[in-house]
Amino acid sequence: MIVIPGTLGTELINSKTGEIVWPSAFRTSQEGLPISPNLASNHDDLVPGKIIETVKLARLLPEVYVYRDLLVALRRYAGYRDGDWNNPSADGYQDTFYVFPYDWRQDNVSNARELIRRIAQLKTKLGRPDLKFNIVAHSMGGLIARYAAMYGDADLPAGDGPIQPTWLGAAHISKIVMIGVPNEGSADAFSTLIEGYSITEGLRRRVPLLNKLTAEDVVSTPAVFQLMPHQQAVKFLDENLQPLTIDLYDQEVWKRYGWSVIYSSPEFRRHYAQALGPGTDGNGKSEDELDAYLAATLRRARRFHEALDAPRDLNGPVVLLAIGGDCEETLSSPVILRDQTQNRWVTLTRPREYRTSSGVKISKQKATDAMYEPGDGRVTRSSLLGENLFKGLSRYAVFGCDLHGQLPRNPSLQDNALTAIVGEVIN
């Protein structure tokens, strides 16, 4: 078995100093990735460490269990033992789980390709060329697993044409248990790009993660863009709470509505240009490079979604099993308003009372009912199931009442995940 954590679930370590940059309550000189239109070059010195089992960010804050309970369940109740990718035991092909840590800021396709390469190397070390793995993946980890299964070690194809899955990864992967996976994206990710990351989920009051993962940090993170709603699942509402057609992957739309610090913060744009220094002609580099970066990042995210959304058969070569939450109010449809007094657009990702341009009062409850759907506080039920896709994604699904970050800790959902795998093996 392979366990793939979600966003924030892997340590990030400075490869030059050995400093653990994440999780940490203190900022360092390396918090955000470089920003340039050449997306492949946007790397820094941070490398993935190990999966985060527990975390304590400050002395006065309680310890938070992240993936500890899931790993304990695998060890204590399911009979698995920890595996070592680099030095697997002779019988490491059975009753063993391997954790795939990764840089959760980076492009999901790059991480999926790295997963395939590591699996291939592990199979060689084990001397088991026909070995296949079951994968238990939380949140964004499920997107990495799905791409790896559908395309193996292949990059996204160039151009804008249709993408046809090759299922090259099926030679390595048998089943994927998707725990709270945003298969059609998450409006919460869009909210994070606008406002920065909040440790709370659903309708709870937004609480920033100390001075980490600010709006300035996340705009340099391609993976967050790739978590946004897929094109067919994008939902925005106008001031009357009626559907509004929006191309979420058009850079000019972001500019029009002032989305992200790229367009909401003149200071951020000036700082970016100053940090670049003079160009080869002696003049300062243009802030237009920020626009080009955003356009390239949005194109890459849309193409990633198209690859994941390519038609598939429920009886395809890799079985998908869905585990999630469906009793928490979860953002699905932000509202776009016109602030006439300040002559600007306002995008609501949290419900509030307001009046329309014609004077109609919209209550907070009415806005909530229109903006939110059942889910786990970050991922809607419909996104996990892929309800807007051809035949959905999973032939097995079970739901519990828990928040997105708590799903891997839920004993009932852990039991269902392991039972699903065992049941598929028996069948």
CSV table of N, CA and C in Angstrom, one decimal, residues 208-286:
chain,number,residue,atom,x,y,z
A,208,PRO,N,-6.4,32.8,10.1
A,208,PRO,CA,-5.2,32.6,9.4
A,208,PRO,C,-4.2,31.7,10.1
A,209,LEU,N,-3.3,31.1,9.4
A,209,LEU,CA,-2.3,30.2,10.0
A,209,LEU,C,-1.1,31.0,10.4
A,210,LEU,N,-1.3,31.7,11.6
A,210,LEU,CA,-0.3,32.6,12.1
A,210,LEU,C,0.1,33.5,10.9
A,211,ASN,N,1.4,33.6,10.6
A,211,ASN,CA,1.8,34.4,9.4
A,211,ASN,C,2.3,33.5,8.3
A,212,LYS,N,1.7,32.3,8.2
A,212,LYS,CA,2.0,31.4,7.1
A,212,LYS,C,0.9,31.3,6.1
A,213,LEU,N,1.3,30.9,4.9
A,213,LEU,CA,0.4,30.7,3.8
A,213,LEU,C,-0.6,31.9,3.6
A,214,THR,N,0.0,33.1,3.6
A,214,THR,CA,-0.7,34.3,3.3
A,214,THR,C,-1.1,34.3,1.8
A,215,ALA,N,-1.9,35.3,1.5
A,215,ALA,CA,-2.3,35.5,0.1
A,215,ALA,C,-1.1,35.7,-0.8
A,216,GLU,N,0.0,36.3,-0.3
A,216,GLU,CA,1.2,36.5,-1.0
A,216,GLU,C,1.9,35.2,-1.2
A,217,ASP,N,1.8,34.3,-0.3
A,217,ASP,CA,2.5,33.0,-0.4
A,217,ASP,C,1.8,32.1,-1.4
A,218,VAL,N,0.5,32.0,-1.3
A,218,VAL,CA,-0.3,31.0,-2.1
A,218,VAL,C,-0.3,31.4,-3.5
A,219,VAL,N,-0.2,32.6,-3.9
A,219,VAL,CA,-0.3,33.0,-5.3
A,219,VAL,C,0.9,32.5,-6.1
A,220,SER,N,2.0,32.1,-5.3
A,220,SER,CA,3.2,31.5,-6.0
A,220,SER,C,3.1,30.0,-6.0
A,221,THR,N,2.0,29.4,-5.6
A,221,THR,CA,1.9,28.0,-5.4
A,221,THR,C,1.0,27.4,-6.5
A,222,PRO,N,1.6,26.7,-7.5
A,222,PRO,CA,0.8,26.2,-8.6
A,222,PRO,C,-0.3,25.2,-8.2
A,223,ALA,N,0.0,24.4,-7.1
A,223,ALA,CA,-0.9,23.4,-6.7
A,223,ALA,C,-2.2,23.9,-6.2
A,224,VAL,N,-2.2,25.1,-5.6
A,224,VAL,CA,-3.5,25.7,-5.1
A,224,VAL,C,-4.4,26.1,-6.3
A,225,PHE,N,-3.8,26.6,-7.4
A,225,PHE,CA,-4.5,26.9,-8.6
A,225,PHE,C,-5.1,25.6,-9.2
A,226,GLN,N,-4.4,24.5,-9.1
A,226,GLN,CA,-4.9,23.2,-9.6
A,226,GLN,C,-5.9,22.6,-8.7
A,227,LEU,N,-6.2,23.1,-7.6
A,227,LEU,CA,-7.3,22.7,-6.7
A,227,LEU,C,-8.6,23.4,-6.9
A,228,MET,N,-8.5,24.5,-7.7
A,228,MET,CA,-9.8,25.2,-8.0
A,228,MET,C,-10.8,24.4,-8.8
A,229,PRO,N,-12.1,24.9,-8.8
A,229,PRO,CA,-13.1,24.1,-9.5
A,229,PRO,C,-12.8,23.9,-11.0
A,230,HIS,N,-13.0,22.7,-11.5
A,230,HIS,CA,-12.8,22.5,-12.9
A,230,HIS,C,-13.8,23.3,-13.7
A,231,GLN,N,-13.6,23.5,-15.0
A,231,GLN,CA,-14.4,24.4,-15.8
A,231,GLN,C,-15.8,24.0,-15.8
A,232,GLN,N,-16.2,22.7,-15.8
A,232,GLN,CA,-17.6,22.4,-15.9
A,232,GLN,C,-18.2,22.5,-14.5
A,233,ALA,N,-17.4,22.7,-13.4
A,233,ALA,CA,-18.0,22.7,-12.1
A,233,ALA,C,-17.9,24.2,-11.5
A,234,VAL,N,-17.4,25.1,-12.3
A,234,VAL,CA,-17.3,26.5,-11.8
A,234,VAL,C,-18.7,27.1,-11.6
A,235,LYS,N,-18.9,27.7,-10.4
A,235,LYS,CA,-20.2,28.3,-10.1
A,235,LYS,C,-19.9,29.6,-9.4
A,236,PHE,N,-20.4,30.7,-10.0
A,236,PHE,CA,-20.4,32.0,-9.5
A,236,PHE,C,-21.9,32.5,-9.5
A,237,LEU,N,-22.2,33.4,-8.6
A,237,LEU,CA,-23.5,34.0,-8.5
A,237,LEU,C,-23.4,35.5,-8.6
A,238,ASP,N,-24.5,36.2,-9.2
A,238,ASP,CA,-24.5,37.6,-9.3
A,238,ASP,C,-25.2,38.1,-8.0
A,239,GLU,N,-25.4,39.4,-7.9
A,239,GLU,CA,-26.0,40.0,-6.7
A,239,GLU,C,-27.4,39.5,-6.4
A,240,ASN,N,-28.1,39.0,-7.4
A,240,ASN,CA,-29.4,38.4,-7.2
A,240,ASN,C,-29.4,36.9,-6.9
A,241,LEU,N,-28.2,36.4,-6.7
A,241,LEU,CA,-27.9,35.0,-6.4
A,241,LEU,C,-28.3,34.1,-7.6
A,242,GLN,N,-28.2,34.7,-8.8
A,242,GLN,CA,-28.4,33.9,-10.0
A,242,GLN,C,-27.1,33.5,-10.7
A,243,PRO,N,-27.1,32.4,-11.4
A,243,PRO,CA,-25.8,31.9,-12.0
A,243,PRO,C,-25.2,33.0,-12.9
A,244,LEU,N,-23.9,33.1,-12.8
A,244,LEU,CA,-23.1,34.1,-13.5
A,244,LEU,C,-22.0,33.3,-14.3
A,245,THR,N,-22.0,33.5,-15.6
A,245,THR,CA,-21.0,32.7,-16.4
A,245,THR,C,-19.6,33.4,-16.2
A,246,ILE,N,-18.6,32.6,-15.7
A,246,ILE,CA,-17.3,33.1,-15.5
A,246,ILE,C,-16.3,32.1,-16.0
A,247,ASP,N,-15.3,32.6,-16.7
A,247,ASP,CA,-14.2,31.8,-17.1
A,247,ASP,C,-13.1,32.0,-16.1
A,248,LEU,N,-13.0,31.0,-15.1
A,248,LEU,CA,-12.1,31.1,-14.0
A,248,LEU,C,-10.7,31.0,-14.4
A,249,TYR,N,-10.4,30.6,-15.7
A,249,TYR,CA,-9.1,30.3,-16.1
A,249,TYR,C,-8.6,31.3,-17.1
A,250,ASP,N,-9.2,32.5,-17.1
A,250,ASP,CA,-8.9,33.6,-18.0
A,250,ASP,C,-8.2,34.7,-17.1
A,251,GLN,N,-7.0,35.0,-17.4
A,251,GLN,CA,-6.2,35.9,-16.6
A,251,GLN,C,-6.9,37.3,-16.6
A,252,GLU,N,-7.5,37.7,-17.7
A,252,GLU,CA,-8.2,39.0,-17.8
A,252,GLU,C,-9.4,39.0,-16.9
A,253,VAL,N,-10.0,37.9,-16.6
A,253,VAL,CA,-11.1,37.9,-15.6
A,253,VAL,C,-10.6,38.2,-14.2
A,254,TRP,N,-9.4,37.6,-13.9
A,254,TRP,CA,-8.8,37.9,-12.6
A,254,TRP,C,-8.5,39.4,-12.5
A,255,LYS,N,-8.0,39.9,-13.6
A,255,LYS,CA,-7.6,41.4,-13.6
A,255,LYS,C,-8.9,42.2,-13.4
A,256,ARG,N,-10.0,41.9,-14.1
A,256,ARG,CA,-11.2,42.6,-14.0
A,256,ARG,C,-11.7,42.7,-12.6
A,257,TYR,N,-11.8,41.5,-11.9
A,257,TYR,CA,-12.4,41.5,-10.6
A,257,TYR,C,-11.4,41.7,-9.4
A,258,GLY,N,-10.1,41.9,-9.8
A,258,GLY,CA,-9.1,42.2,-8.7
A,258,GLY,C,-8.8,41.0,-7.9
A,259,TRP,N,-8.8,39.8,-8.5
A,259,TRP,CA,-8.5,38.6,-7.7
A,259,TRP,C,-7.0,38.4,-7.4
A,260,SER,N,-6.7,38.0,-6.3
A,260,SER,CA,-5.3,37.7,-5.8
A,260,SER,C,-4.5,39.0,-5.6
A,261,VAL,N,-3.4,38.9,-4.9
A,261,VAL,CA,-2.6,40.0,-4.6
A,261,VAL,C,-2.0,40.6,-5.9
A,262,ILE,N,-2.0,39.8,-6.9
A,262,ILE,CA,-1.4,40.3,-8.2
A,262,ILE,C,-2.2,41.5,-8.7
A,263,TYR,N,-3.5,41.5,-8.4
A,263,TYR,CA,-4.3,42.6,-8.9
A,263,TYR,C,-5.0,43.4,-7.8
A,264,SER,N,-4.9,42.9,-6.5
A,264,SER,CA,-5.5,43.7,-5.4
A,264,SER,C,-4.5,44.5,-4.7
A,265,SER,N,-3.2,44.2,-4.9
A,265,SER,CA,-2.2,44.9,-4.2
A,265,SER,C,-1.1,45.6,-5.1
A,266,PRO,N,-1.3,46.9,-5.3
A,266,PRO,CA,-0.3,47.6,-6.1
A,266,PRO,C,1.1,47.4,-5.5
A,267,GLU,N,1.2,47.4,-4.1
A,267,GLU,CA,2.5,47.2,-3.5
A,267,GLU,C,3.1,45.9,-3.8
A,268,PHE,N,2.3,44.8,-3.9
A,268,PHE,CA,2.9,43.5,-4.3
A,268,PHE,C,3.5,43.6,-5.7
A,269,ARG,N,2.8,44.3,-6.6
A,269,ARG,CA,3.3,44.4,-8.0
A,269,ARG,C,4.6,45.2,-8.0
A,270,ARG,N,4.6,46.3,-7.3
A,270,ARG,CA,5.9,47.1,-7.3
A,270,ARG,C,7.0,46.3,-6.7
A,271,HIS,N,6.7,45.6,-5.6
A,271,HIS,CA,7.8,44.8,-4.9
A,271,HIS,C,8.3,43.7,-5.9
A,272,TYR,N,7.4,43.1,-6.6
A,272,TYR,CA,7.8,42.1,-7.6
A,272,TYR,C,8.8,42.7,-8.6
A,273,ALA,N,8.4,43.8,-9.2
A,273,ALA,CA,9.3,44.4,-10.2
A,273,ALA,C,10.6,44.9,-9.7
A,274,GLN,N,10.6,45.4,-8.4
A,274,GLN,CA,11.9,45.8,-7.8
A,274,GLN,C,12.8,44.6,-7.5
A,275,ALA,N,12.2,43.5,-7.1
A,275,ALA,CA,13.0,42.3,-6.8
A,275,ALA,C,13.6,41.8,-8.0
A,276,LEU,N,13.0,41.9,-9.2
A,276,LEU,CA,13.6,41.4,-10.4
A,276,LEU,C,14.9,42.2,-10.8
A,277,GLY,N,14.9,43.4,-10.4
A,277,GLY,CA,16.1,44.2,-10.8
A,277,GLY,C,16.0,44.7,-12.2
A,278,PRO,N,17.0,45.3,-12.7
A,278,PRO,CA,17.0,45.8,-14.1
A,278,PRO,C,17.1,44.7,-15.1
A,279,GLY,N,16.5,44.9,-16.2
A,279,GLY,CA,16.6,43.9,-17.3
A,279,GLY,C,17.9,44.1,-18.1
A,280,THR,N,18.1,43.3,-19.1
A,280,THR,CA,19.3,43.4,-19.9
A,280,THR,C,19.5,44.7,-20.6
A,281,ASP,N,18.4,45.4,-20.8
A,281,ASP,CA,18.5,46.7,-21.5
A,281,ASP,C,18.7,47.9,-20.5
A,282,GLY,N,18.9,47.5,-19.2
A,282,GLY,CA,19.1,48.5,-18.2
A,282,GLY,C,17.9,49.1,-17.5
A,283,ASN,N,16.8,48.8,-18.1
A,283,ASN,CA,15.5,49.3,-17.5
A,283,ASN,C,14.9,48.2,-16.6
A,284,GLY,N,14.0,48.7,-15.7
A,284,GLY,CA,13.4,47.7,-14.8
A,284,GLY,C,12.5,46.8,-15.5
A,285,LYS,N,12.4,45.5,-15.1
A,285,LYS,CA,11.6,44.6,-15.7
A,285,LYS,C,10.1,44.9,-15.5
A,286,SER,N,9.3,44.6,-16.4
A,286,SER,CA,7.9,45.0,-16.4
A,286,SER,C,7.1,44.2,-15.5
